[in-house]
């Protein structure tokens, strides 16, 4: 569908089209459409813009990714449809491998996501391996790659479900997420929650990493130490109530 740029909801409809295209290409699950709808509702309540509390989280996330020993970026069907180019670029600048990890199990979809990422300039894309799994999780998301999430200290999991976030934490991983819903279990449990649309947050995260890569580890660790995720979530809720 072609939406005229003059349409007052142009940007929101453009992003919605990316998800629909993802489903048509077999990258995104049908359930991904409802997950996207929930995100849209929260984005609307947040005024569809990046707030100061999200900038604070982006700065802490950039610091944590740059100081991590073995960071990994987890990719699902929604993230791949919305920000495949950005995921490839982020993987190169940190550097960190991308690892496909989907909730609605499908080997075919995993391979389609992998090919889509590679077509969009990603280089290191790992797939889960059924011989390896994390503990405390029963869904398809327990399977991991031995060179990726299994040995990661920091896992970046945009648009995640709460179960897996909790399991990753119990497995000793630090979790960074992007989630428009400040009330979700993932938002509440993650070490760092970027309450913003993934489409707006990814370019800002890369810009911040580029700026922060000149900083020494002491300065980056100081940024992480001063970061308060609970306060960020409270500020996001206050913003929703005010609008
Ligand atoms: O590809 P799969 O099988 O792994 O499935 C992926 C989805 C996203 C369908 C699956 O992980 C899922 O069901 O997720 P949830 O539990 O619905 O959580 C998705 C979270 O992402 C919700 O809290 C949404 O508010 C949020 N969200 C949706 N779209 C965006 C978003 N956050 C940031 N930016 C968005 N564009």
PDB file of C-alpha atoms and ligand atoms in Angstrom:
ATOM      1  CA  UNK A   1       0.000   0.000   0.000  1.00  0.00           C
ATOM      2  CA  UNK A   2       1.322   3.473  -0.844  1.00  0.00           C
ATOM      3  CA  UNK A   3       0.647   5.997   1.901  1.00  0.00           C
ATOM      4  CA  UNK A   4       1.017   9.651   0.848  1.00  0.00           C
ATOM      5  CA  UNK A   5       3.727  11.464   2.851  1.00  0.00           C
ATOM      6  CA  UNK A   6       1.177  14.158   3.706  1.00  0.00           C
ATOM      7  CA  UNK A   7      -0.878  11.629   5.706  1.00  0.00           C
ATOM      8  CA  UNK A   8      -0.893  12.697   9.398  1.00  0.00           C
ATOM      9  CA  UNK A   9      -0.089   9.115  10.471  1.00  0.00           C
ATOM     10  CA  UNK A  10       2.501   8.540   7.697  1.00  0.00           C
ATOM     11  CA  UNK A  11       5.391   7.375   9.920  1.00  0.00           C
ATOM     12  CA  UNK A  12       3.230   5.016  11.971  1.00  0.00           C
ATOM     13  CA  UNK A  13       1.697   3.528   8.800  1.00  0.00           C
ATOM     14  CA  UNK A  14       5.145   3.195   7.187  1.00  0.00           C
ATOM     15  CA  UNK A  15       6.393   1.180  10.174  1.00  0.00           C
ATOM     16  CA  UNK A  16       3.208  -0.925  10.173  1.00  0.00           C
ATOM     17  CA  UNK A  17       3.840  -1.717   6.497  1.00  0.00           C
ATOM     18  CA  UNK A  18       7.333  -3.004   7.367  1.00  0.00           C
ATOM     19  CA  UNK A  19       5.787  -5.533   9.765  1.00  0.00           C
ATOM     20  CA  UNK A  20       3.173  -6.601   7.206  1.00  0.00           C
ATOM     21  CA  UNK A  21       5.990  -7.032   4.637  1.00  0.00           C
ATOM     22  CA  UNK A  22       7.883  -9.099   7.232  1.00  0.00           C
ATOM     23  CA  UNK A  23       4.903 -11.457   7.532  1.00  0.00           C
ATOM     24  CA  UNK A  24       4.536 -11.667   3.741  1.00  0.00           C
ATOM     25  CA  UNK A  25       8.242 -12.561   3.383  1.00  0.00           C
ATOM     26  CA  UNK A  26       7.964 -15.248   6.092  1.00  0.00           C
ATOM     27  CA  UNK A  27      10.296 -13.368   8.471  1.00  0.00           C
ATOM     28  CA  UNK A  28       7.769 -12.184  11.046  1.00  0.00           C
ATOM     29  CA  UNK A  29       5.203 -14.469  12.701  1.00  0.00           C
ATOM     30  CA  UNK A  30       1.493 -13.663  12.498  1.00  0.00           C
ATOM     31  CA  UNK A  31       1.643 -13.139  16.273  1.00  0.00           C
ATOM     32  CA  UNK A  32       4.195 -10.433  15.556  1.00  0.00           C
ATOM     33  CA  UNK A  33       1.341  -8.287  14.202  1.00  0.00           C
ATOM     34  CA  UNK A  34      -0.420  -8.220  17.569  1.00  0.00           C
ATOM     35  CA  UNK A  35       2.858  -7.599  19.405  1.00  0.00           C
ATOM     36  CA  UNK A  36       3.400  -4.651  17.059  1.00  0.00           C
ATOM     37  CA  UNK A  37      -0.112  -3.348  17.772  1.00  0.00           C
ATOM     38  CA  UNK A  38       0.645  -3.307  21.477  1.00  0.00           C
ATOM     39  CA  UNK A  39       3.848  -1.390  20.772  1.00  0.00           C
ATOM     40  CA  UNK A  40       1.925   1.110  18.599  1.00  0.00           C
ATOM     41  CA  UNK A  41      -0.523   1.781  21.435  1.00  0.00           C
ATOM     42  CA  UNK A  42       2.278   2.576  23.897  1.00  0.00           C
ATOM     43  CA  UNK A  43       4.098   4.670  21.300  1.00  0.00           C
ATOM     44  CA  UNK A  44       0.915   6.711  20.822  1.00  0.00           C
ATOM     45  CA  UNK A  45       0.668   7.232  24.594  1.00  0.00           C
ATOM     46  CA  UNK A  46       4.315   8.342  24.659  1.00  0.00           C
ATOM     47  CA  UNK A  47       3.710  10.965  21.960  1.00  0.00           C
ATOM     48  CA  UNK A  48       5.675   8.960  19.339  1.00  0.00           C
ATOM     49  CA  UNK A  49       8.981  10.604  20.252  1.00  0.00           C
ATOM     50  CA  UNK A  50      12.214   9.766  22.054  1.00  0.00           C
ATOM     51  CA  UNK A  51      12.143  11.145  25.592  1.00  0.00           C
ATOM     52  CA  UNK A  52      15.062  12.109  27.866  1.00  0.00           C
ATOM     53  CA  UNK A  53      14.588   8.939  29.932  1.00  0.00           C
ATOM     54  CA  UNK A  54      15.189   6.868  26.772  1.00  0.00           C
ATOM     55  CA  UNK A  55      18.368   8.837  26.016  1.00  0.00           C
ATOM     56  CA  UNK A  56      19.656   7.961  29.523  1.00  0.00           C
ATOM     57  CA  UNK A  57      18.991   4.264  28.828  1.00  0.00           C
ATOM     58  CA  UNK A  58      20.646   4.483  25.410  1.00  0.00           C
ATOM     59  CA  UNK A  59      23.781   5.973  27.032  1.00  0.00           C
ATOM     60  CA  UNK A  60      23.876   3.211  29.660  1.00  0.00           C
ATOM     61  CA  UNK A  61      23.250   0.552  26.974  1.00  0.00           C
ATOM     62  CA  UNK A  62      26.070   1.899  24.785  1.00  0.00           C
ATOM     63  CA  UNK A  63      28.420   1.841  27.807  1.00  0.00           C
ATOM     64  CA  UNK A  64      27.438  -1.718  28.739  1.00  0.00           C
ATOM     65  CA  UNK A  65      27.811  -3.020  25.177  1.00  0.00           C
ATOM     66  CA  UNK A  66      31.232  -1.374  24.815  1.00  0.00           C
ATOM     67  CA  UNK A  67      32.562  -2.755  28.127  1.00  0.00           C
ATOM     68  CA  UNK A  68      31.091  -6.260  27.707  1.00  0.00           C
ATOM     69  CA  UNK A  69      33.507  -9.164  27.223  1.00  0.00           C
ATOM     70  CA  UNK A  70      31.152 -11.149  25.013  1.00  0.00           C
ATOM     71  CA  UNK A  71      28.086  -9.162  23.938  1.00  0.00           C
ATOM     72  CA  UNK A  72      25.443 -10.775  21.691  1.00  0.00           C
ATOM     73  CA  UNK A  73      22.471  -9.230  19.855  1.00  0.00           C
ATOM     74  CA  UNK A  74      19.393 -11.459  19.863  1.00  0.00           C
ATOM     75  CA  UNK A  75      17.098 -11.073  16.835  1.00  0.00           C
ATOM     76  CA  UNK A  76      13.430 -12.102  16.476  1.00  0.00           C
ATOM     77  CA  UNK A  77      10.972 -11.785  13.589  1.00  0.00           C
ATOM     78  CA  UNK A  78       9.743  -8.296  14.496  1.00  0.00           C
ATOM     79  CA  UNK A  79      13.187  -6.762  14.984  1.00  0.00           C
ATOM     80  CA  UNK A  80      14.382  -8.277  11.681  1.00  0.00           C
ATOM     81  CA  UNK A  81      11.430  -6.761   9.782  1.00  0.00           C
ATOM     82  CA  UNK A  82      11.802  -3.305  11.317  1.00  0.00           C
ATOM     83  CA  UNK A  83      15.553  -2.667  11.628  1.00  0.00           C
ATOM     84  CA  UNK A  84      17.574  -5.281   9.718  1.00  0.00           C
ATOM     85  CA  UNK A  85      20.124  -2.787   8.311  1.00  0.00           C
ATOM     86  CA  UNK A  86      20.632  -1.195  11.721  1.00  0.00           C
ATOM     87  CA  UNK A  87      21.116  -4.613  13.373  1.00  0.00           C
ATOM     88  CA  UNK A  88      23.842  -5.465  10.854  1.00  0.00           C
ATOM     89  CA  UNK A  89      25.592  -2.154  11.438  1.00  0.00           C
ATOM     90  CA  UNK A  90      25.312  -2.392  15.224  1.00  0.00           C
ATOM     91  CA  UNK A  91      26.830  -5.872  15.086  1.00  0.00           C
ATOM     92  CA  UNK A  92      29.859  -4.468  13.257  1.00  0.00           C
ATOM     93  CA  UNK A  93      30.461  -1.381  15.390  1.00  0.00           C
ATOM     94  CA  UNK A  94      30.254  -3.002  18.870  1.00  0.00           C
ATOM     95  CA  UNK A  95      31.393  -5.665  17.592  1.00  0.00           C
ATOM     96  CA  UNK A  96      28.943  -8.458  18.559  1.00  0.00           C
ATOM     97  CA  UNK A  97      27.388 -11.373  16.659  1.00  0.00           C
ATOM     98  CA  UNK A  98      23.693 -11.431  15.817  1.00  0.00           C
ATOM     99  CA  UNK A  99      21.895 -14.568  17.023  1.00  0.00           C
ATOM    100  CA  UNK A 100      18.476 -15.550  15.742  1.00  0.00           C
ATOM    101  CA  UNK A 101      16.192 -16.531  18.594  1.00  0.00           C
ATOM    102  CA  UNK A 102      12.471 -16.837  17.980  1.00  0.00           C
ATOM    103  CA  UNK A 103       9.544 -17.715  20.204  1.00  0.00           C
ATOM    104  CA  UNK A 104       7.219 -19.206  17.568  1.00  0.00           C
ATOM    105  CA  UNK A 105       9.428 -22.140  16.559  1.00  0.00           C
ATOM    106  CA  UNK A 106      10.221 -22.550  12.834  1.00  0.00           C
ATOM    107  CA  UNK A 107      13.522 -23.632  11.274  1.00  0.00           C
ATOM    108  CA  UNK A 108      12.329 -22.203   7.954  1.00  0.00           C
ATOM    109  CA  UNK A 109      11.713 -18.766   9.501  1.00  0.00           C
ATOM    110  CA  UNK A 110      15.097 -18.818  11.270  1.00  0.00           C
ATOM    111  CA  UNK A 111      16.823 -19.328   7.916  1.00  0.00           C
ATOM    112  CA  UNK A 112      14.710 -16.636   6.238  1.00  0.00           C
ATOM    113  CA  UNK A 113      15.635 -14.167   8.995  1.00  0.00           C
ATOM    114  CA  UNK A 114      19.311 -15.103   8.621  1.00  0.00           C
ATOM    115  CA  UNK A 115      19.232 -14.551   4.840  1.00  0.00           C
ATOM    116  CA  UNK A 116      17.330 -11.287   5.239  1.00  0.00           C
ATOM    117  CA  UNK A 117      19.960  -9.983   7.693  1.00  0.00           C
ATOM    118  CA  UNK A 118      22.805 -11.011   5.381  1.00  0.00           C
ATOM    119  CA  UNK A 119      21.086  -9.336   2.393  1.00  0.00           C
ATOM    120  CA  UNK A 120      20.988  -6.217   4.560  1.00  0.00           C
ATOM    121  CA  UNK A 121      24.763  -6.255   5.145  1.00  0.00           C
ATOM    122  CA  UNK A 122      25.023  -8.336   8.347  1.00  0.00           C
ATOM    123  CA  UNK A 123      28.150 -10.502   8.534  1.00  0.00           C
ATOM    124  CA  UNK A 124      28.083 -12.659  11.691  1.00  0.00           C
ATOM    125  CA  UNK A 125      24.689 -14.309  12.079  1.00  0.00           C
ATOM    126  CA  UNK A 126      24.418 -17.295  14.434  1.00  0.00           C
ATOM    127  CA  UNK A 127      21.577 -19.806  14.661  1.00  0.00           C
ATOM    128  CA  UNK A 128      20.410 -21.716  17.745  1.00  0.00           C
ATOM    129  CA  UNK A 129      21.739 -25.228  18.104  1.00  0.00           C
ATOM    130  CA  UNK A 130      19.471 -27.869  19.675  1.00  0.00           C
ATOM    131  CA  UNK A 131      22.492 -29.416  21.444  1.00  0.00           C
ATOM    132  CA  UNK A 132      22.821 -26.316  23.626  1.00  0.00           C
ATOM    133  CA  UNK A 133      20.275 -24.656  25.875  1.00  0.00           C
ATOM    134  CA  UNK A 134      19.999 -22.179  28.705  1.00  0.00           C
ATOM    135  CA  UNK A 135      18.400 -23.259  31.988  1.00  0.00           C
ATOM    136  CA  UNK A 136      15.054 -22.124  33.495  1.00  0.00           C
ATOM    137  CA  UNK A 137      13.186 -21.905  30.158  1.00  0.00           C
ATOM    138  CA  UNK A 138      10.873 -24.392  28.417  1.00  0.00           C
ATOM    139  CA  UNK A 139      10.003 -22.584  25.142  1.00  0.00           C
ATOM    140  CA  UNK A 140      11.882 -22.743  21.836  1.00  0.00           C
ATOM    141  CA  UNK A 141      13.890 -19.776  23.081  1.00  0.00           C
ATOM    142  CA  UNK A 142      15.968 -22.036  25.353  1.00  0.00           C
ATOM    143  CA  UNK A 143      18.084 -23.222  22.388  1.00  0.00           C
ATOM    144  CA  UNK A 144      21.205 -21.141  21.878  1.00  0.00           C
ATOM    145  CA  UNK A 145      24.419 -21.031  19.902  1.00  0.00           C
ATOM    146  CA  UNK A 146      27.523 -22.196  21.830  1.00  0.00           C
ATOM    147  CA  UNK A 147      29.560 -19.279  20.440  1.00  0.00           C
ATOM    148  CA  UNK A 148      26.799 -16.741  21.061  1.00  0.00           C
ATOM    149  CA  UNK A 149      24.216 -16.455  23.818  1.00  0.00           C
ATOM    150  CA  UNK A 150      25.530 -19.519  25.697  1.00  0.00           C
ATOM    151  CA  UNK A 151      28.802 -17.761  26.515  1.00  0.00           C
ATOM    152  CA  UNK A 152      27.550 -14.144  26.448  1.00  0.00           C
ATOM    153  CA  UNK A 153      27.898 -11.857  29.458  1.00  0.00           C
ATOM    154  CA  UNK A 154      25.606  -9.156  27.980  1.00  0.00           C
ATOM    155  CA  UNK A 155      22.600  -9.949  25.745  1.00  0.00           C
ATOM    156  CA  UNK A 156      20.764  -7.219  23.854  1.00  0.00           C
ATOM    157  CA  UNK A 157      17.183  -8.461  23.350  1.00  0.00           C
ATOM    158  CA  UNK A 158      14.903  -5.912  21.685  1.00  0.00           C
ATOM    159  CA  UNK A 159      11.122  -6.658  21.796  1.00  0.00           C
ATOM    160  CA  UNK A 160      11.450  -9.589  24.120  1.00  0.00           C
ATOM    161  CA  UNK A 161       9.046 -11.730  26.099  1.00  0.00           C
ATOM    162  CA  UNK A 162       9.335 -11.702  29.878  1.00  0.00           C
ATOM    163  CA  UNK A 163       9.995 -15.404  30.385  1.00  0.00           C
ATOM    164  CA  UNK A 164      13.207 -15.380  28.460  1.00  0.00           C
ATOM    165  CA  UNK A 165      14.473 -12.170  30.023  1.00  0.00           C
ATOM    166  CA  UNK A 166      14.044 -13.742  33.452  1.00  0.00           C
ATOM    167  CA  UNK A 167      15.727 -16.961  32.312  1.00  0.00           C
ATOM    168  CA  UNK A 168      18.682 -15.099  30.778  1.00  0.00           C
ATOM    169  CA  UNK A 169      19.164 -13.210  34.047  1.00  0.00           C
ATOM    170  CA  UNK A 170      19.011 -16.465  36.068  1.00  0.00           C
ATOM    171  CA  UNK A 171      21.679 -17.809  33.690  1.00  0.00           C
ATOM    172  CA  UNK A 172      23.944 -14.948  34.783  1.00  0.00           C
ATOM    173  CA  UNK A 173      23.508 -12.683  31.731  1.00  0.00           C
ATOM    174  CA  UNK A 174      23.006  -8.924  31.838  1.00  0.00           C
ATOM    175  CA  UNK A 175      19.972  -8.026  29.699  1.00  0.00           C
ATOM    176  CA  UNK A 176      19.459  -4.819  27.711  1.00  0.00           C
ATOM    177  CA  UNK A 177      16.110  -4.381  25.984  1.00  0.00           C
ATOM    178  CA  UNK A 178      14.062  -1.985  23.894  1.00  0.00           C
ATOM    179  CA  UNK A 179      10.380  -2.086  24.847  1.00  0.00           C
ATOM    180  CA  UNK A 180       7.705   0.581  24.444  1.00  0.00           C
ATOM    181  CA  UNK A 181       5.746  -0.915  27.330  1.00  0.00           C
ATOM    182  CA  UNK A 182       7.299   0.184  30.649  1.00  0.00           C
ATOM    183  CA  UNK A 183       5.004  -2.259  32.479  1.00  0.00           C
ATOM    184  CA  UNK A 184       6.094  -5.417  30.667  1.00  0.00           C
ATOM    185  CA  UNK A 185       7.969  -8.092  32.595  1.00  0.00           C
ATOM    186  CA  UNK A 186      10.952  -7.645  30.288  1.00  0.00           C
ATOM    187  CA  UNK A 187      11.049  -3.897  30.974  1.00  0.00           C
ATOM    188  CA  UNK A 188      10.795  -4.490  34.713  1.00  0.00           C
ATOM    189  CA  UNK A 189      13.418  -7.241  34.874  1.00  0.00           C
ATOM    190  CA  UNK A 190      16.073  -6.030  32.410  1.00  0.00           C
ATOM    191  CA  UNK A 191      19.187  -4.225  33.659  1.00  0.00           C
ATOM    192  CA  UNK A 192      18.617  -1.512  31.045  1.00  0.00           C
ATOM    193  CA  UNK A 193      15.273  -0.805  29.350  1.00  0.00           C
ATOM    194  CA  UNK A 194      15.095   1.635  26.455  1.00  0.00           C
ATOM    195  CA  UNK A 195      11.436   2.722  26.438  1.00  0.00           C
ATOM    196  CA  UNK A 196      11.251   3.874  22.830  1.00  0.00           C
ATOM    197  CA  UNK A 197      10.303   2.594  19.396  1.00  0.00           C
ATOM    198  CA  UNK A 198      13.039   0.284  18.073  1.00  0.00           C
ATOM    199  CA  UNK A 199      12.929   2.252  14.805  1.00  0.00           C
ATOM    200  CA  UNK A 200      13.949   5.486  16.571  1.00  0.00           C
ATOM    201  CA  UNK A 201      16.189   3.936  19.237  1.00  0.00           C
ATOM    202  CA  UNK A 202      18.537   1.918  17.007  1.00  0.00           C
ATOM    203  CA  UNK A 203      20.077   4.858  15.084  1.00  0.00           C
ATOM    204  CA  UNK A 204      20.509   6.772  18.371  1.00  0.00           C
ATOM    205  CA  UNK A 205      22.170   3.777  20.020  1.00  0.00           C
ATOM    206  CA  UNK A 206      24.671   3.524  17.151  1.00  0.00           C
ATOM    207  CA  UNK A 207      25.404   7.266  17.253  1.00  0.00           C
ATOM    208  CA  UNK A 208      26.034   7.024  21.010  1.00  0.00           C
ATOM    209  CA  UNK A 209      28.327   3.992  20.623  1.00  0.00           C
ATOM    210  CA  UNK A 210      30.352   5.910  18.013  1.00  0.00           C
ATOM    211  CA  UNK A 211      30.688   8.832  20.454  1.00  0.00           C
ATOM    212  CA  UNK A 212      31.443   6.660  23.511  1.00  0.00           C
ATOM    213  CA  UNK A 213      34.028   4.395  21.859  1.00  0.00           C
ATOM    214  CA  UNK A 214      36.625   7.099  22.593  1.00  0.00           C
ATOM    215  CA  UNK A 215      35.880   6.933  26.344  1.00  0.00           C
ATOM    216  CA  UNK A 216      37.977   4.752  28.640  1.00  0.00           C
ATOM    217  CA  UNK A 217      36.373   1.875  30.589  1.00  0.00           C
ATOM    218  CA  UNK A 218      36.347   3.817  33.894  1.00  0.00           C
ATOM    219  CA  UNK A 219      34.168   6.511  32.372  1.00  0.00           C
ATOM    220  CA  UNK A 220      31.819   3.947  30.786  1.00  0.00           C
ATOM    221  CA  UNK A 221      31.543   1.992  34.041  1.00  0.00           C
ATOM    222  CA  UNK A 222      30.715   5.236  35.866  1.00  0.00           C
ATOM    223  CA  UNK A 223      27.816   5.836  33.428  1.00  0.00           C
ATOM    224  CA  UNK A 224      26.511   2.295  34.110  1.00  0.00           C
ATOM    225  CA  UNK A 225      26.898   2.764  37.890  1.00  0.00           C
ATOM    226  CA  UNK A 226      24.897   6.001  37.871  1.00  0.00           C
ATOM    227  CA  UNK A 227      22.089   4.530  35.766  1.00  0.00           C
ATOM    228  CA  UNK A 228      18.787   3.725  37.506  1.00  0.00           C
ATOM    229  CA  UNK A 229      16.398   1.572  35.468  1.00  0.00           C
ATOM    230  CA  UNK A 230      13.580   1.831  38.051  1.00  0.00           C
ATOM    231  CA  UNK A 231      13.659   5.637  37.753  1.00  0.00           C
ATOM    232  CA  UNK A 232      13.574   5.428  33.939  1.00  0.00           C
ATOM    233  CA  UNK A 233      10.451   3.223  34.076  1.00  0.00           C
ATOM    234  CA  UNK A 234       8.803   5.584  36.580  1.00  0.00           C
ATOM    235  CA  UNK A 235       9.572   8.577  34.324  1.00  0.00           C
ATOM    236  CA  UNK A 236       8.088   6.733  31.329  1.00  0.00           C
ATOM    237  CA  UNK A 237       4.873   6.022  33.259  1.00  0.00           C
ATOM    238  CA  UNK A 238       4.677   9.637  34.468  1.00  0.00           C
ATOM    239  CA  UNK A 239       5.023  10.799  30.846  1.00  0.00           C
ATOM    240  CA  UNK A 240       2.197   8.485  29.751  1.00  0.00           C
ATOM    241  CA  UNK A 241      -0.040   9.811  32.538  1.00  0.00           C
ATOM    242  CA  UNK A 242       0.722  13.460  31.691  1.00  0.00           C
ATOM    243  CA  UNK A 243      -0.026  13.242  27.960  1.00  0.00           C
TER     244      UNK A 243
HETATM  245  O1  LIG B   1       9.599 -13.757  15.999  1.00  0.00           O
HETATM  246  P1  LIG B   1       9.169 -14.390  17.284  1.00  0.00           P
HETATM  247  O2  LIG B   1       8.485 -15.722  17.080  1.00  0.00           O
HETATM  248  O3  LIG B   1      10.270 -14.492  18.280  1.00  0.00           O
HETATM  249  O4  LIG B   1       8.053 -13.437  17.961  1.00  0.00           O
HETATM  250  C1  LIG B   1       8.367 -12.099  18.300  1.00  0.00           C
HETATM  251  C2  LIG B   1       7.267 -11.454  19.177  1.00  0.00           C
HETATM  252  C3  LIG B   1       7.579  -9.972  19.311  1.00  0.00           C
HETATM  253  C4  LIG B   1       5.917 -11.657  18.507  1.00  0.00           C
HETATM  254  C5  LIG B   1       7.278 -12.177  20.544  1.00  0.00           C
HETATM  255  O5  LIG B   1       8.532 -12.022  21.134  1.00  0.00           O
HETATM  256  C6  LIG B   1       6.212 -11.656  21.475  1.00  0.00           C
HETATM  257  O6  LIG B   1       5.102 -12.157  21.547  1.00  0.00           O
HETATM  258  O7  LIG B   1       6.566 -10.589  22.190  1.00  0.00           O
HETATM  259  P2  LIG B   1       5.608  -9.878  23.271  1.00  0.00           P
HETATM  260  O8  LIG B   1       5.598 -10.698  24.522  1.00  0.00           O
HETATM  261  O9  LIG B   1       4.322  -9.474  22.651  1.00  0.00           O
HETATM  262  O10 LIG B   1       6.446  -8.590  23.589  1.00  0.00           O
HETATM  263  C7  LIG B   1       6.784  -7.657  22.628  1.00  0.00           C
HETATM  264  C8  LIG B   1       7.022  -6.325  23.353  1.00  0.00           C
HETATM  265  O11 LIG B   1       7.584  -5.442  22.394  1.00  0.00           O
HETATM  266  C9  LIG B   1       5.715  -5.680  23.871  1.00  0.00           C
HETATM  267  O12 LIG B   1       5.902  -5.222  25.202  1.00  0.00           O
HETATM  268  C10 LIG B   1       5.504  -4.482  22.927  1.00  0.00           C
HETATM  269  O13 LIG B   1       4.957  -3.364  23.605  1.00  0.00           O
HETATM  270  C11 LIG B   1       6.914  -4.179  22.468  1.00  0.00           C
HETATM  271  N1  LIG B   1       7.000  -3.587  21.117  1.00  0.00           N
HETATM  272  C12 LIG B   1       6.265  -3.913  20.012  1.00  0.00           C
HETATM  273  N2  LIG B   1       6.649  -3.182  18.947  1.00  0.00           N
HETATM  274  C13 LIG B   1       7.666  -2.393  19.364  1.00  0.00           C
HETATM  275  C14 LIG B   1       7.901  -2.650  20.752  1.00  0.00           C
HETATM  276  N3  LIG B   1       8.871  -2.035  21.443  1.00  0.00           N
HETATM  277  C15 LIG B   1       9.653  -1.157  20.770  1.00  0.00           C
HETATM  278  N4  LIG B   1       9.483  -0.858  19.446  1.00  0.00           N
HETATM  279  C16 LIG B   1       8.512  -1.444  18.720  1.00  0.00           C
HETATM  280  N5  LIG B   1       8.359  -1.140  17.424  1.00  0.00           N
END
